[in-house]
GROMACS .gro file of C-alpha atoms in nm:
model
  105
    1MET     CA    1  -4.824  -1.855  -1.115
    2ALA     CA    2  -4.567  -2.133  -1.137
    3GLU     CA    3  -4.352  -1.919  -1.366
    4LYS     CA    4  -4.331  -1.636  -1.112
    5LYS     CA    5  -4.211  -1.872  -0.836
    6THR     CA    6  -3.947  -2.021  -1.064
    7THR     CA    7  -3.824  -1.676  -1.167
    8LYS     CA    8  -3.817  -1.556  -0.807
    9LYS     CA    9  -3.622  -1.864  -0.700
   10ALA     CA   10  -3.373  -1.815  -0.982
   11THR     CA   11  -3.330  -1.448  -0.889
   12ASP     CA   12  -3.283  -1.535  -0.521
   13ALA     CA   13  -3.026  -1.800  -0.613
   14LYS     CA   14  -2.830  -1.548  -0.823
   15GLU     CA   15  -2.835  -1.290  -0.542
   16THR     CA   16  -2.719  -1.549  -0.288
   17ALA     CA   17  -2.437  -1.659  -0.519
   18ALA     CA   18  -2.332  -1.297  -0.572
   19LYS     CA   19  -2.325  -1.234  -0.194
   20LYS     CA   20  -2.116  -1.548  -0.135
   21SER     CA   21  -1.877  -1.446  -0.411
   22THR     CA   22  -1.835  -1.099  -0.258
   23THR     CA   23  -1.777  -1.248   0.087
   24THR     CA   24  -1.519  -1.491  -0.050
   25THR     CA   25  -1.342  -1.210  -0.235
   26THR     CA   26  -1.337  -0.996   0.079
   27ARG     CA   27  -1.195  -1.280   0.286
   28ALA     CA   28  -0.932  -1.356   0.023
   29THR     CA   29  -0.835  -0.989   0.006
   30SER     CA   30  -0.805  -0.959   0.383
   31LYS     CA   31  -0.594  -1.277   0.394
   32LYS     CA   32  -0.362  -1.130   0.132
   33ALA     CA   33  -0.337  -0.811   0.334
   34VAL     CA   34  -0.240  -1.006   0.643
   35GLU     CA   35   0.010  -1.219   0.454
   36SER     CA   36   0.173  -0.922   0.280
   37LYS     CA   37   0.266  -0.739   0.600
   38VAL     CA   38   0.636  -0.691   0.637
   39ALA     CA   39   0.812  -0.723   0.970
   40VAL     CA   40   1.027  -0.412   1.006
   41ALA     CA   41   1.293  -0.401   1.274
   42ILE     CA   42   1.250  -0.066   1.443
   43ASN     CA   43   1.588   0.045   1.564
   44ALA     CA   44   1.810   0.340   1.482
   45GLU     CA   45   2.053   0.138   1.273
   46ASN     CA   46   1.786  -0.019   1.050
   47ILE     CA   47   1.594   0.305   1.004
   48GLY     CA   48   1.919   0.486   0.921
   49PHE     CA   49   1.992   0.234   0.646
   50LYS     CA   50   1.640   0.276   0.506
   51ALA     CA   51   1.689   0.654   0.513
   52GLY     CA   52   2.002   0.602   0.306
   53ASP     CA   53   1.808   0.391   0.057
   54VAL     CA   54   1.540   0.660   0.031
   55TYR     CA   55   1.802   0.934  -0.011
   56GLN     CA   56   1.980   0.743  -0.288
   57ALA     CA   57   1.651   0.678  -0.470
   58LEU     CA   58   1.561   1.049  -0.461
   59ALA     CA   59   1.912   1.153  -0.567
   60ALA     CA   60   1.904   0.913  -0.862
   61ALA     CA   61   1.559   1.029  -0.972
   62GLU     CA   62   1.651   1.401  -0.955
   63ARG     CA   63   1.282   1.489  -0.926
   64ALA     CA   64   1.002   1.482  -0.671
   65LEU     CA   65   0.863   1.134  -0.602
   66ASN     CA   66   0.570   1.001  -0.400
   67VAL     CA   67   0.604   0.728  -0.138
   68ASP     CA   68   0.517   0.441  -0.374
   69GLU     CA   69   0.764   0.562  -0.636
   70ILE     CA   70   1.039   0.592  -0.375
   71ALA     CA   71   0.964   0.243  -0.239
   72ALA     CA   72   0.984   0.095  -0.588
   73ALA     CA   73   1.304   0.280  -0.675
   74ALA     CA   74   1.472   0.187  -0.345
   75LYS     CA   75   1.334  -0.170  -0.356
   76ILE     CA   76   1.201  -0.148  -0.001
   77SER     CA   77   0.853  -0.168   0.149
   78THR     CA   78   0.622   0.129   0.191
   79GLU     CA   79   0.658   0.104   0.569
   80GLU     CA   80   1.037   0.115   0.545
   81THR     CA   81   1.011   0.408   0.306
   82LEU     CA   82   0.799   0.603   0.554
   83LEU     CA   83   1.048   0.536   0.832
   84GLY     CA   84   1.333   0.657   0.610
   85LEU     CA   85   1.138   0.966   0.506
   86GLY     CA   86   1.074   1.053   0.868
   87TRP     CA   87   1.444   1.029   0.945
   88LEU     CA   88   1.536   1.248   0.648
   89PHE     CA   89   1.265   1.506   0.725
   90LYS     CA   90   1.391   1.530   1.082
   91GLU     CA   91   1.745   1.592   0.952
   92GLY     CA   92   1.615   1.863   0.716
   93LYS     CA   93   1.725   1.681   0.403
   94LEU     CA   94   1.381   1.674   0.237
   95LEU     CA   95   1.126   1.929   0.124
   96SER     CA   96   0.757   1.875   0.066
   97ALA     CA   97   0.653   1.916  -0.294
   98GLU     CA   98   0.311   1.935  -0.454
   99ASP     CA   99   0.079   1.633  -0.482
  100ASN     CA  100   0.222   1.449  -0.177
  101LYS     CA  101   0.567   1.421  -0.328
  102VAL     CA  102   0.903   1.486  -0.169
  103VAL     CA  103   1.231   1.615  -0.308
  104LEU     CA  104   1.581   1.653  -0.169
  105ALA     CA  105   1.648   1.984   0.004
   0.00000   0.00000   0.00000
């Protein structure tokens, strides 16, 4: 009987430790998400420059790229990439490609 209680306590302790670890990881992840947000100035001039960065990245690649690939090539954030893509789509300079990729028109 004593062995069962000891085993149950050990199992409960492991489960509690696992839950705490998961909670700590979740909190750490959400803190990183909050810290990694980029402040983007939303005005026509800034968005126009980001559109130029996106256009140059696509022109240099000479193939369809997804948002993350464009952001890496242009060395700008994903949010800035999306703003630039919107600008270029509105101007008719981009075409949608397969698999959520875009290419110059």
